[in-house]
Coordinates of C-alpha atoms in Angstrom, one line a residue:
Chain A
X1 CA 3.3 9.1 15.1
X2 CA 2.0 8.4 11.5
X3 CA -1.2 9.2 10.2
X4 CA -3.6 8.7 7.0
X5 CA -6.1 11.2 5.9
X6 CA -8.5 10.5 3.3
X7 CA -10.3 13.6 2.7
X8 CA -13.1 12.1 0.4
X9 CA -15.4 10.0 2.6
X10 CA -17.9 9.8 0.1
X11 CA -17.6 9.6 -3.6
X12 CA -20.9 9.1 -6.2
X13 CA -19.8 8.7 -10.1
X14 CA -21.0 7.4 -13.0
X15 CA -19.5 4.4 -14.9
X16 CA -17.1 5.6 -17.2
X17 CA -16.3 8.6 -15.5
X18 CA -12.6 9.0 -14.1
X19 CA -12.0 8.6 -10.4
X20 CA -8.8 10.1 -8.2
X21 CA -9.3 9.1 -4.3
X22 CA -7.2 11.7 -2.4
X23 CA -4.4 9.8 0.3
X24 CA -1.8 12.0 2.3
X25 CA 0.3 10.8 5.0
X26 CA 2.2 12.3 8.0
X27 CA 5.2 11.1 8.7
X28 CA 9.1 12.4 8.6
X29 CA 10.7 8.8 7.5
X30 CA 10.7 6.7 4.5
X31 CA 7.1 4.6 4.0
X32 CA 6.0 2.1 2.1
X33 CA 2.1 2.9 0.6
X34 CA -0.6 0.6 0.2
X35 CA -3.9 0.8 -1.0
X36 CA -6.6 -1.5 -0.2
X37 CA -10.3 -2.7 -1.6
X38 CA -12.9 -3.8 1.1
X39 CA -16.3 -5.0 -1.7
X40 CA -19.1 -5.2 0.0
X41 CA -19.4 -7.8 2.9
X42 CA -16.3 -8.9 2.0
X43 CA -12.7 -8.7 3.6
X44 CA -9.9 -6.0 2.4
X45 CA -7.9 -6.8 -0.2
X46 CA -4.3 -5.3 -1.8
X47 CA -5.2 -2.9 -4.6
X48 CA -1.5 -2.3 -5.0
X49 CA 1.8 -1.3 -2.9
X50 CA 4.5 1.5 -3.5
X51 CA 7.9 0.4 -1.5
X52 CA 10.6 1.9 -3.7
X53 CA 11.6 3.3 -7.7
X54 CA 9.0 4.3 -10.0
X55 CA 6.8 6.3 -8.0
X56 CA 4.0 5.5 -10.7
X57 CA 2.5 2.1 -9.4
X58 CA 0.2 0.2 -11.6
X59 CA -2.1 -2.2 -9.4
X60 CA -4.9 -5.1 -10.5
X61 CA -7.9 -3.9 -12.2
X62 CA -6.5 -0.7 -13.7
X63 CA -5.9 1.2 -10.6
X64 CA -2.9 3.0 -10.2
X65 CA -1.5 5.3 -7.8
X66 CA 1.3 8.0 -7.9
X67 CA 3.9 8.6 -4.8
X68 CA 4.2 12.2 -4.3
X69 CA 7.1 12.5 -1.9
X70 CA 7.1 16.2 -1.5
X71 CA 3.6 16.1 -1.1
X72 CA 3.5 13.3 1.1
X73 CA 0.6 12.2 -1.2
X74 CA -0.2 8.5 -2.6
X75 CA -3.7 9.4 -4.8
X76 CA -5.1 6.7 -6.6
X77 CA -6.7 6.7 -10.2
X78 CA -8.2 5.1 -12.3
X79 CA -9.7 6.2 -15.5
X80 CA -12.7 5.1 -16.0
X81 CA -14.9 3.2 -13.5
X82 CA -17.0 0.4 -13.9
X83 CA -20.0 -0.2 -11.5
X84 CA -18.7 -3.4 -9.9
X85 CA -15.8 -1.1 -8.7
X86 CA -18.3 0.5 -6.1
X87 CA -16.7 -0.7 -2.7
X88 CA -14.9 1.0 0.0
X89 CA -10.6 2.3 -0.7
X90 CA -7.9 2.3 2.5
X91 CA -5.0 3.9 2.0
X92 CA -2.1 2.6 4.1
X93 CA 1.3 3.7 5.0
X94 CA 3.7 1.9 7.6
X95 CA 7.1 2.8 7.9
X96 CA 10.2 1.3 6.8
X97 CA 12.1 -0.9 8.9
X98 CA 11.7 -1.2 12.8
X99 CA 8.6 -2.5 13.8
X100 CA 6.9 -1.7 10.4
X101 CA 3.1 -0.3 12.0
X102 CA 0.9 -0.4 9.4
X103 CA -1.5 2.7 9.6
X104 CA -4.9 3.2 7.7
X105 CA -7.0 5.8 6.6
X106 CA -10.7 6.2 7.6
X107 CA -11.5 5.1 4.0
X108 CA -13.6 6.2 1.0
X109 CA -17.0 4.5 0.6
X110 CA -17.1 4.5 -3.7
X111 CA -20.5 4.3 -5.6
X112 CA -20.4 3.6 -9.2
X113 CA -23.9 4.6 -10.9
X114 CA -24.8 2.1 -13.8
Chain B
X1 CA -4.6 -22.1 -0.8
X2 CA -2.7 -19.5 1.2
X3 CA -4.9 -18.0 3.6
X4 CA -6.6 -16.6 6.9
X5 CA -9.2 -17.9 8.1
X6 CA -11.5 -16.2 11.3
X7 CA -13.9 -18.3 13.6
X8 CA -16.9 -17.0 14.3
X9 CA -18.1 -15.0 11.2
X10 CA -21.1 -13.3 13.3
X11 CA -21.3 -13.7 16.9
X12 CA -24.4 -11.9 18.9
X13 CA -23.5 -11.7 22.5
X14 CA -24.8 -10.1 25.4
X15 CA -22.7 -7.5 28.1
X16 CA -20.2 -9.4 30.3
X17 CA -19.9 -12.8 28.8
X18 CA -16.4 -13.9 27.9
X19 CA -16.0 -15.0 24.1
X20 CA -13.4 -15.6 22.3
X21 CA -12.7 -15.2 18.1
X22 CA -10.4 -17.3 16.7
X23 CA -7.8 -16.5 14.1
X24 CA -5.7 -18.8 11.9
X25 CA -2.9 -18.6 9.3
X26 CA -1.3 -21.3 7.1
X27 CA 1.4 -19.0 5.6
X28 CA 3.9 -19.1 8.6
X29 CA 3.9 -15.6 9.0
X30 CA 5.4 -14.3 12.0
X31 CA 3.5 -11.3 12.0
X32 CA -0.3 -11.4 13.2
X33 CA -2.5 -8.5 13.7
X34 CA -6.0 -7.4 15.1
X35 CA -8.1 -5.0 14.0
X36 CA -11.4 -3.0 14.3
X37 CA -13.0 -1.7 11.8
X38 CA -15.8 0.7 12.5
X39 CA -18.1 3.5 10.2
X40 CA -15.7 6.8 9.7
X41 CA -13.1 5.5 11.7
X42 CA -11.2 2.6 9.4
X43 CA -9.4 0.1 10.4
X44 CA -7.8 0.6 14.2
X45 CA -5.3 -2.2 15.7
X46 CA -5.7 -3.5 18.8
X47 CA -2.8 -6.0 19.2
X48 CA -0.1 -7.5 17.3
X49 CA 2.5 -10.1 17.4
X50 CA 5.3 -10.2 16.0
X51 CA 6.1 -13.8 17.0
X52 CA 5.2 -16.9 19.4
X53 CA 4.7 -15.7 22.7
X54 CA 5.6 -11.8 22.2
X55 CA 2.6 -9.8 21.6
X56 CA 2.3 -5.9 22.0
X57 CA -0.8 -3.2 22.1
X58 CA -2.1 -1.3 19.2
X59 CA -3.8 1.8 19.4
X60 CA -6.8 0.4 20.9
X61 CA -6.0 -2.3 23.2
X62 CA -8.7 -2.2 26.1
X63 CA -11.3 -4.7 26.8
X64 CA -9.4 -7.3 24.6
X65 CA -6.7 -9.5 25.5
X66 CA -4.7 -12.0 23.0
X67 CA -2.1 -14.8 23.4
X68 CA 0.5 -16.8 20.8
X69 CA 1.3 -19.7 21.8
X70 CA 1.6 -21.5 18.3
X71 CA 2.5 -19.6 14.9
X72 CA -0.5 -20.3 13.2
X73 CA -2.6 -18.9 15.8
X74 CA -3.8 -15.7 17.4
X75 CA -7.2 -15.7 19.4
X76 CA -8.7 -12.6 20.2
X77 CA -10.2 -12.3 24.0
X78 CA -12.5 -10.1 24.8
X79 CA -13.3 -11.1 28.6
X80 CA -16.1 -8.9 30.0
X81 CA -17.4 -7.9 26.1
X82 CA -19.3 -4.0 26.2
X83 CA -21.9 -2.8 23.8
X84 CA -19.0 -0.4 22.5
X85 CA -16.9 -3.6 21.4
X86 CA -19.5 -4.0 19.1
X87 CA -17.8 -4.0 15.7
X88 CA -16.2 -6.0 12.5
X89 CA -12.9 -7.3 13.6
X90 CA -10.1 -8.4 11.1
X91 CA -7.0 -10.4 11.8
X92 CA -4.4 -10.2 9.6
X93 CA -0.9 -12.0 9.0
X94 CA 2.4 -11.0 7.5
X95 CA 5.8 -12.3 6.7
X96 CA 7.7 -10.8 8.8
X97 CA 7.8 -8.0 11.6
X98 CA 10.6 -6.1 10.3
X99 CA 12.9 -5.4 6.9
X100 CA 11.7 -6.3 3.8
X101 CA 8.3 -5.2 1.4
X102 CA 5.7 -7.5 2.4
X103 CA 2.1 -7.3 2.3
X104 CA -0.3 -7.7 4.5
X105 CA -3.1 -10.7 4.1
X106 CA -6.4 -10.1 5.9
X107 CA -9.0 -12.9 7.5
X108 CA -12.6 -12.6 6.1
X109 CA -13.8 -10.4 9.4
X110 CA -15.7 -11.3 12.1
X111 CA -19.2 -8.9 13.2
X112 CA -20.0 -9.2 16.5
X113 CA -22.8 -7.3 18.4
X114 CA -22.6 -7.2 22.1
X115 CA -26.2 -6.2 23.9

């Protein structure tokens, strides 16, 4: 079965500092990756998506987020925050074809100090 | 607007009483989804559906039932609700069930407390 660790439950910056939120995944097939923003009191939304090519993906408000295949690793970056980016990341992996089960991480909560 | 909508936002319910939350989708995805989200735990699924009238468990499927009878809609169940079904639910839709990159859209969650 697939699983999603997120090894940072917890992350405290301040704005302007450069974030990476840690995403590996278990699984022996190919995977399409997904990472998701949940903003406070609100519902999750698509950050950005890795299904195939350039394992660099550049997502909506200057997140990106590298495919590591050997290291079954999807981290996502950005390089410097901004305080309305404190919110809560899911990383998510399902696997290609067949059913597609969409699996998610336990997520990081982010706080951006002003 | 493209969209999935969730009926009740907040429900407050007590132990035993049969409720049901409502989830709607105006993309005609054939691919529905419910989830739990609880602190340290993310986002669990409880059922899915990959069309009208075929409907599967998650990882988490007791104390909640489901039906999809129409395209558009997916009601959750949760017959005899327990103070550990307490939780933020999301439904979500998506194209399709299999083949092909799509993404998934998520509902606006629905917190419900059971005493």
């Amino acid at each position: 079965a697939q699983s999603v660790s997120q090894h940072n439950h917890h992350v405290i910056l301040s704005e302007a500092a450069s974030l990476e939120l840690g995403c590996n995944y278990s699984y022996g097939g190919t995977v399409n990756l997904f990472w998701y923003v949940q903003y406070p009191g609100q519902h999750l939304q698509l950050l950005l998506k890795y299904f195939s090519g350039d394992p660099l993906v550049k997502g909506i408000k200057g997140f990106e987020a590298e495919f590591i295949k050997s290291k079954f690793s999807f981290n996502l970056r950005k390089p410097s925050v901004q305080w309305s980016d404190t919110a809560e990341y899911f990383c998510a992996v399902n696997e290609k074809g067949g059913y597609q089960k969409v699996t998610f991480g336990t997520g990081t909560k982010l706080q951006v100090i002003p | 607007e493209a969209q999935v909508t969730q009926n009740p936002r907040y429900l407050i319910t007590v132990t035993g009483k049969k409720l049901t939350v409502t989830c709607s989708q105006n993309m005609n995805h054939e691919y529905m989804s419910w989830y739990r989200q609880d602190p340290g735990l993310g986002l669990r699924q409880i059922y899915y559906s990959m069309n009208v009238e075929v409907t599967d468990k998650g990882d988490v499927p007791e104390g909640y039932k489901v039906s999809r009878k129409e395209k558009r809609n997916f009601p959750l169940i949760l017959e005899s609700p327990s103070p550990n079904q307490t939780s933020l639910y999301f439904c979500a839709s998506r194209l399709s069930w299999t083949g092909g990159p799509d993404t998934q859209y998520f509902g606006p969650g629905t917190r419900l407390t059971v005493l």
